[in-house]
Short mmCIF file of C-alpha atoms in Angstrom, two decimals:
data_model
loop_
_atom_site.label_atom_id
_atom_site.label_comp_id
_atom_site.label_asym_id
_atom_site.label_seq_id
_atom_site.Cartn_x
_atom_site.Cartn_y
_atom_site.Cartn_z
CA MET P 292 0.00 0.00 0.00
CA SER P 293 1.18 3.53 -0.78
CA LEU P 294 2.72 5.85 1.79
CA TYR P 295 0.10 7.58 3.89
CA SER P 296 -0.39 11.34 3.86
CA ALA P 297 -3.23 12.56 6.08
CA ALA P 298 -6.12 14.48 4.53
CA ALA P 299 -5.59 18.23 4.66
CA ASP P 300 -9.23 18.80 5.68
CA ARG P 301 -9.19 16.28 8.54
CA TYR P 302 -10.27 18.83 11.16
CA ASP P 303 -12.94 20.58 9.12
CA THR P 304 -16.02 18.57 10.09
CA MET P 305 -15.26 16.59 13.26
CA THR P 306 -16.87 17.82 16.48
CA TYR P 307 -14.50 18.14 19.47
CA ARG P 308 -15.58 18.35 23.09
CA ARG P 309 -13.66 19.49 26.12
CA CYS P 310 -12.91 16.66 28.55
CA GLY P 311 -14.52 17.83 31.77
CA ARG P 312 -12.76 20.89 33.17
CA SER P 313 -9.37 19.86 31.77
CA GLY P 314 -7.62 21.47 28.84
CA LEU P 315 -7.98 18.40 26.60
CA ASP P 316 -10.40 18.15 23.68
CA LEU P 317 -11.52 14.76 22.35
CA PRO P 318 -13.43 13.96 19.18
CA ALA P 319 -17.11 13.27 19.80
CA LEU P 320 -16.47 9.81 18.35
CA SER P 321 -13.28 7.96 19.27
CA LEU P 322 -12.03 4.67 17.82
CA GLY P 323 -11.74 1.65 20.07
CA LEU P 324 -9.09 -0.88 19.01
CA TRP P 325 -10.56 -3.96 20.66
CA HIS P 326 -11.28 -7.33 18.99
CA ASN P 327 -11.23 -5.73 15.53
CA PHE P 328 -7.49 -5.06 15.86
CA GLY P 329 -6.26 -8.44 17.03
CA HIS P 330 -4.46 -10.98 14.88
CA THR P 331 -7.79 -12.41 13.66
CA THR P 332 -8.53 -9.25 11.62
CA PRO P 333 -6.59 -8.70 8.38
CA PHE P 334 -3.83 -6.15 8.86
CA GLU P 335 -4.81 -4.20 5.74
CA THR P 336 -8.41 -3.93 6.97
CA GLN P 337 -7.13 -2.41 10.21
CA ARG P 338 -4.89 -0.04 8.27
CA ALA P 339 -7.74 1.17 6.05
CA VAL P 340 -9.95 1.87 9.09
CA LEU P 341 -7.20 3.73 10.93
CA ARG P 342 -6.26 5.86 7.95
CA ARG P 343 -9.86 6.79 7.21
CA ALA P 344 -10.57 7.52 10.89
CA PHE P 345 -7.71 9.99 11.12
CA ASP P 346 -8.70 11.56 7.80
CA LEU P 347 -12.15 12.15 9.34
CA GLY P 348 -10.68 13.85 12.42
CA VAL P 349 -10.88 10.89 14.81
CA THR P 350 -7.80 11.73 16.84
CA HIS P 351 -8.41 9.50 19.88
CA LEU P 352 -7.50 5.81 19.72
CA ASP P 353 -8.38 3.65 22.73
CA LEU P 354 -6.63 0.39 23.63
CA ALA P 355 -6.02 -1.88 26.60
CA ASN P 356 -3.29 -4.36 27.47
CA ASN P 357 -5.45 -7.43 26.80
CA TYR P 358 -7.25 -6.30 23.65
CA GLY P 359 -6.92 -8.79 20.84
CA PRO P 360 -7.20 -11.71 20.42
CA PRO P 361 -4.71 -12.84 21.56
CA TYR P 362 -3.96 -10.58 24.50
CA GLY P 363 -1.60 -7.77 23.57
CA SER P 364 -2.10 -8.14 19.83
CA ALA P 365 -4.16 -4.97 19.37
CA GLU P 366 -1.33 -2.94 20.86
CA GLU P 367 1.23 -4.83 18.79
CA ASN P 368 -0.73 -4.20 15.59
CA PHE P 369 -1.33 -0.56 16.38
CA GLY P 370 2.37 -0.16 17.07
CA ARG P 371 3.04 -1.41 13.54
CA HIS P 372 0.44 0.95 12.06
CA LEU P 373 1.90 3.82 14.05
CA ALA P 374 5.40 3.12 12.79
CA ALA P 375 4.26 2.75 9.17
CA ASP P 376 1.63 5.48 8.87
CA LEU P 377 0.92 7.64 11.88
CA ARG P 378 4.32 8.37 13.47
CA PRO P 379 4.55 11.84 11.83
CA TYR P 380 1.18 12.66 13.44
CA ARG P 381 1.91 11.43 16.97
CA ASP P 382 1.36 14.86 18.50
CA GLU P 383 -2.05 15.07 16.83
CA LEU P 384 -3.19 11.81 18.47
CA VAL P 385 -4.53 10.91 21.90
CA ILE P 386 -3.57 7.28 22.54
CA SER P 387 -4.84 5.49 25.64
CA SER P 388 -4.31 2.12 27.27
CA LYS P 389 -5.57 0.35 30.36
CA ALA P 390 -4.74 -2.40 32.83
CA GLY P 391 -6.89 -4.11 35.43
CA TYR P 392 -8.20 -7.35 33.97
CA ASP P 393 -6.27 -10.59 33.50
CA MET P 394 -3.21 -10.32 31.28
CA TRP P 395 -0.64 -12.94 32.25
CA PRO P 396 -0.56 -15.93 34.64
CA GLY P 397 0.17 -15.73 38.32
CA PRO P 398 -0.63 -13.26 41.09
CA TYR P 399 0.90 -10.19 39.40
CA GLY P 400 -0.97 -10.28 36.08
CA ASP P 401 -4.43 -9.09 37.14
CA GLY P 402 -6.12 -6.60 39.45
CA GLY P 403 -5.24 -3.20 40.83
CA SER P 404 -1.85 -3.58 42.48
CA ARG P 405 1.00 -1.15 41.83
CA LYS P 406 3.12 -4.11 40.71
CA TYR P 407 0.64 -5.14 38.02
CA LEU P 408 -0.41 -1.71 36.74
CA LEU P 409 3.07 -0.30 36.23
CA SER P 410 4.51 -3.55 34.85
CA SER P 411 1.62 -3.72 32.43
CA LEU P 412 2.07 -0.11 31.36
CA ASP P 413 5.73 -0.78 30.58
CA GLN P 414 4.74 -3.81 28.49
CA SER P 415 2.08 -1.76 26.66
CA LEU P 416 4.58 0.95 25.81
CA ALA P 417 6.95 -1.66 24.40
CA ARG P 418 4.21 -3.19 22.23
CA LEU P 419 3.09 0.24 21.03
CA GLY P 420 6.60 1.52 20.40
CA LEU P 421 5.90 4.64 22.46
CA ASP P 422 7.62 6.51 25.26
CA TYR P 423 4.27 7.50 26.75
CA VAL P 424 0.51 7.10 26.34
CA ASP P 425 -1.74 10.11 26.62
CA ILE P 426 -4.19 8.44 29.03
CA PHE P 427 -3.54 5.45 31.27
CA TYR P 428 -6.56 3.86 32.96
CA SER P 429 -7.24 1.61 35.88
CA HIS P 430 -9.56 -0.66 33.89
CA ARG P 431 -11.64 -1.72 36.89
CA PRO P 432 -11.78 -1.27 40.63
CA ASP P 433 -10.14 -4.02 42.67
CA PRO P 434 -11.74 -4.26 46.14
CA SER P 435 -8.88 -6.47 47.34
CA VAL P 436 -6.35 -3.63 46.86
CA PRO P 437 -6.41 -0.28 48.72
CA ILE P 438 -7.60 2.37 46.32
CA GLU P 439 -4.67 4.50 47.50
CA GLU P 440 -2.30 1.92 45.98
CA THR P 441 -4.16 1.77 42.67
CA MET P 442 -4.40 5.55 42.35
CA GLY P 443 -0.79 5.86 43.50
CA ALA P 444 0.23 3.73 40.53
CA LEU P 445 -1.66 6.07 38.17
CA HIS P 446 0.04 9.03 39.84
CA THR P 447 3.44 7.40 39.27
CA ALA P 448 2.55 6.70 35.64
CA VAL P 449 1.95 10.43 35.15
CA THR P 450 4.84 11.81 37.21
CA SER P 451 7.29 9.38 35.58
CA GLY P 452 6.29 10.61 32.12
CA ARG P 453 4.81 7.29 30.99
CA ALA P 454 1.32 8.86 30.74
CA LEU P 455 0.05 12.42 30.42
CA TYR P 456 -3.29 11.85 32.15
CA ALA P 457 -4.93 9.40 34.55
CA GLY P 458 -8.27 7.70 33.96
CA ILE P 459 -10.54 5.07 35.46
CA SER P 460 -13.08 2.68 33.97
CA ASN P 461 -16.03 0.75 35.39
CA TYR P 462 -15.89 2.51 38.78
CA SER P 463 -19.13 3.22 40.67
CA PRO P 464 -20.14 6.79 41.59
CA SER P 465 -18.77 6.49 45.14
CA GLN P 466 -15.57 4.78 43.93
CA THR P 467 -15.14 7.57 41.38
CA ARG P 468 -15.37 10.23 44.09
CA THR P 469 -12.82 8.40 46.21
CA ALA P 470 -10.45 7.87 43.29
CA ALA P 471 -10.65 11.56 42.34
CA ARG P 472 -9.98 12.63 45.93
CA VAL P 473 -6.98 10.33 46.35
CA LEU P 474 -5.47 11.46 43.07
CA ALA P 475 -6.07 15.12 43.88
CA ASP P 476 -4.32 14.69 47.22
CA LEU P 477 -1.34 13.26 45.33
CA GLY P 478 -1.38 16.17 42.89
CA THR P 479 -2.60 14.33 39.78
CA PRO P 480 -6.09 15.23 38.54
CA LEU P 481 -8.45 12.49 37.42
CA LEU P 482 -9.11 13.31 33.77
CA ILE P 483 -11.74 10.86 32.60
CA HIS P 484 -14.04 7.94 33.37
CA GLN P 485 -14.87 5.21 30.84
CA PRO P 486 -18.20 3.47 31.56
CA SER P 487 -20.52 1.47 29.33
CA TYR P 488 -23.61 3.39 28.19
CA SER P 489 -26.30 2.92 25.59
CA MET P 490 -30.06 3.12 25.13
CA PHE P 491 -30.20 -0.45 26.45
CA ASN P 492 -27.66 0.09 29.27
CA ARG P 493 -28.47 3.23 31.25
CA HIS P 494 -26.69 2.45 34.51
CA VAL P 495 -24.79 5.75 34.46
CA GLU P 496 -28.16 7.50 34.89
CA ILE P 497 -29.26 5.28 37.78
CA PRO P 498 -28.09 5.74 41.40
CA GLU P 499 -26.49 2.68 42.95
CA ALA P 500 -27.46 1.49 46.41
CA ASP P 501 -24.32 2.77 48.16
CA ASP P 502 -24.04 6.07 46.29
CA ALA P 503 -26.28 8.43 48.26
CA GLY P 504 -28.65 8.90 45.36
CA GLU P 505 -25.93 10.07 42.98
CA THR P 506 -25.58 8.78 39.45
CA LEU P 507 -22.25 8.40 37.70
CA LEU P 508 -23.17 11.27 35.36
CA ASP P 509 -23.93 13.41 38.44
CA VAL P 510 -20.49 12.67 39.85
CA VAL P 511 -18.45 13.29 36.70
CA GLY P 512 -20.36 16.51 36.10
CA ASP P 513 -19.81 17.72 39.66
CA LEU P 514 -16.11 16.83 39.69
CA GLY P 515 -15.40 18.15 36.22
CA ILE P 516 -14.28 14.76 34.93
CA GLY P 517 -14.78 13.77 31.31
CA ALA P 518 -16.75 10.67 30.33
CA ILE P 519 -16.04 8.47 27.32
CA VAL P 520 -18.62 5.74 26.91
CA PHE P 521 -18.04 2.29 25.47
CA SER P 522 -20.53 -0.06 23.79
CA PRO P 523 -22.88 2.78 22.71
CA LEU P 524 -24.32 0.36 20.12
CA HIS P 525 -24.80 -2.32 22.79
CA GLN P 526 -22.58 -4.91 21.11
CA GLY P 527 -24.37 -4.36 17.79
CA LEU P 528 -27.92 -4.72 19.10
CA LEU P 529 -28.48 -1.03 18.36
CA THR P 530 -27.79 -1.49 14.64
CA SER P 531 -29.98 -2.75 11.82
CA ARG P 532 -28.13 -6.07 11.71
CA TYR P 533 -30.60 -8.09 13.77
CA LEU P 534 -33.90 -6.29 13.07
CA SER P 535 -35.16 -9.15 10.89
CA GLY P 536 -34.88 -11.51 13.85
CA GLU P 537 -32.22 -13.53 12.04
CA VAL P 538 -28.55 -13.81 13.03
CA PRO P 539 -26.44 -13.07 9.93
CA ALA P 540 -23.41 -15.25 9.27
CA GLY P 541 -20.23 -13.54 10.43
CA SER P 542 -22.05 -11.20 12.80
CA ARG P 543 -21.00 -10.80 16.41
CA ALA P 544 -24.02 -12.83 17.59
CA SER P 545 -23.15 -15.64 15.18
CA VAL P 546 -19.69 -15.90 16.71
CA GLY P 547 -21.24 -15.88 20.17
CA HIS P 548 -18.18 -14.67 22.07
CA PHE P 549 -19.41 -11.28 23.33
CA LEU P 550 -23.00 -11.38 22.06
CA LYS P 551 -25.08 -14.54 22.31
CA PRO P 552 -27.77 -15.39 19.71
CA GLU P 553 -30.31 -15.92 22.50
CA ARG P 554 -30.28 -12.16 23.15
CA ILE P 555 -32.22 -11.64 19.90
CA THR P 556 -35.55 -11.86 21.76
CA GLU P 557 -39.03 -10.56 20.93
CA PRO P 558 -38.86 -7.78 23.56
CA TYR P 559 -35.53 -6.70 22.07
CA LEU P 560 -36.89 -6.78 18.51
CA THR P 561 -39.99 -4.78 19.47
CA ARG P 562 -37.89 -2.03 21.05
CA ALA P 563 -35.15 -1.99 18.43
CA ARG P 564 -37.67 -1.80 15.58
CA ALA P 565 -39.49 1.08 17.26
CA LEU P 566 -36.20 2.93 17.73
CA ASN P 567 -35.36 2.23 14.10
CA GLU P 568 -38.57 4.01 13.10
CA VAL P 569 -37.52 7.08 15.10
CA ALA P 570 -34.14 6.95 13.39
CA ALA P 571 -35.74 6.72 9.95
CA GLY P 572 -37.86 9.75 10.73
CA ARG P 573 -34.62 11.68 11.31
CA GLY P 574 -32.96 10.30 8.21
CA GLN P 575 -30.58 8.24 10.33
CA SER P 576 -29.69 4.60 10.73
CA LEU P 577 -30.40 2.97 14.08
CA ALA P 578 -26.67 3.03 14.89
CA GLN P 579 -26.50 6.75 14.14
CA LEU P 580 -29.51 7.41 16.38
CA ALA P 581 -27.87 5.42 19.19
CA LEU P 582 -24.74 7.58 18.92
CA SER P 583 -26.72 10.83 18.78
CA TRP P 584 -28.58 9.71 21.88
CA VAL P 585 -25.54 9.00 24.09
CA LEU P 586 -23.96 12.29 22.96
CA ARG P 587 -27.07 14.32 23.82
CA ASP P 588 -25.70 14.84 27.36
CA ARG P 589 -22.81 17.31 27.45
CA ARG P 590 -21.26 15.40 30.35
CA VAL P 591 -20.42 12.70 27.79
CA THR P 592 -17.22 13.85 26.13
CA SER P 593 -16.95 11.10 23.54
CA ALA P 594 -18.41 7.76 22.46
CA LEU P 595 -16.18 4.84 21.51
CA ILE P 596 -16.96 3.06 18.27
CA GLY P 597 -15.44 -0.25 17.20
CA ALA P 598 -15.60 -0.14 13.42
CA SER P 599 -14.69 -3.31 11.55
CA SER P 600 -14.78 -1.68 8.10
CA VAL P 601 -14.37 1.74 6.52
CA ALA P 602 -18.06 1.75 5.53
CA GLN P 603 -19.12 1.13 9.14
CA LEU P 604 -16.77 3.84 10.36
CA GLU P 605 -18.14 6.36 7.88
CA ASP P 606 -21.73 5.50 8.78
CA ASN P 607 -20.98 6.06 12.47
CA VAL P 608 -19.18 9.37 11.92
CA ALA P 609 -22.08 10.59 9.77
CA ALA P 610 -24.18 10.60 12.96
CA LEU P 611 -22.43 13.83 13.93
CA ALA P 612 -23.96 15.67 10.96
CA ALA P 613 -27.52 15.15 12.26
CA PRO P 614 -29.32 17.90 14.20
CA PRO P 615 -29.68 17.52 17.97
CA LEU P 616 -32.51 15.33 19.18
CA THR P 617 -35.68 17.33 19.83
CA ALA P 618 -37.81 17.04 22.94
CA ASP P 619 -40.46 15.18 20.93
CA GLU P 620 -37.88 12.73 19.56
CA LEU P 621 -36.47 12.09 23.02
CA ALA P 622 -40.00 11.46 24.30
CA ALA P 623 -40.60 8.99 21.44
CA ILE P 624 -37.36 7.17 22.26
CA GLU P 625 -37.90 6.93 26.02
CA PRO P 626 -40.41 4.02 26.16
CA TYR P 627 -38.05 1.83 24.13
CA ALA P 628 -34.68 2.86 25.60
CA VAL P 629 -35.03 0.38 28.44
CA ASP P 630 -32.10 -0.44 30.70
CA GLY P 631 -31.35 -4.15 30.65
CA THR P 632 -32.97 -4.87 27.29
CA ALA P 633 -31.62 -8.10 25.78
CA ARG P 634 -28.86 -8.49 28.34
#
C-alpha cells in the first residue's frame, strides 16, 4: 500500500468536546481498538480503518493491554500501524491504554496492584513503540487492593512521564469520588471515566445502592471529569443487523463470544424496531440514532466506536452531521430505551 499522507481537511467537520474541566479536547467519536485489531482481523483492513478515521478527524485511539485476540495483539498491531503510517502525526493523536483485567498468569498479572499496573504499562509501551501514552486507565476497581495503591500507581505513571493523564473505567459513583480525591491529594487530577452506556444500558443515569442517590453522570459533572462511553451500540444490538430476527453469518451474535444469539428476543426486537422508526424519521440509521442519543448529554465527552470496516466507520461518523434530538424525539425514544434490554 502507498505511503500515507493525512487528509488536509481532517479537522474541518469533526466535532470536538472538552474533557470535563481539563484542557484536553476529544473527538465526539473515538475509535476503540478492541477485537477488531487483534491478529484475527486482516492487517490491511485495520490499516484502512485507521487511515480513514484519522482523515475524518478521529484523533483519539483507545486500547487496553489485553485487547486482541490474543492478549496484547491490538497494541502490537497498532504499534506497527503507528510506525508505518501515523508516526509523523503522533502529537495530533490521543492514545490510551488500560490495565486491570487478567493479562498474564500468576498473582501479578491481574487486578489493581501497583506491581501489576506499572509492569503492564511498561509492556504496553513496548508493544506500542511509544515513550508515553496520553491516558492510562485503571480498567476496573479491585476491592482487594487499597484504592490508595491503585491511584498511586496512576500518579506514578503520570509523574514518571509514561502517561500524560490518569483515567478510570467501570468505577461506581462512590468509587469515582474516592479515586478523584486520592489522586487530587497526590497532585494528579483524574481526567476521565470510561463506563458502558447505551439506550439499552443506562446504569450511568441510575443511582447505585451505596451512592447516596448520585448517578455516575452526576459525579463526573460535579467533579469536572470527562466521560467516554463504550458499547454505545450495545454490542451491535443497536444497529440494523438483527432487526429481521435472524442472526447473519459472520455477525458478532453468530460468533457468540461477546454477544449470544439468545439475546435476539421478541422484547428486544420490538424495542429496536421502534427505535429504528424514530431513526428513519430523522434520516438516520439505528446506529446513528444510538450515537446521537448518548452524545445528547454534554457530560459525555466522547463515544467509543469499534468499526470493523471503513463503511461502518463512515456510517458512524455521519451521525455527527444530524441535528440535535428534539424534545419530541427524546420522548418517542424513552419508552423503548429500556435499561437491561436483551442483556
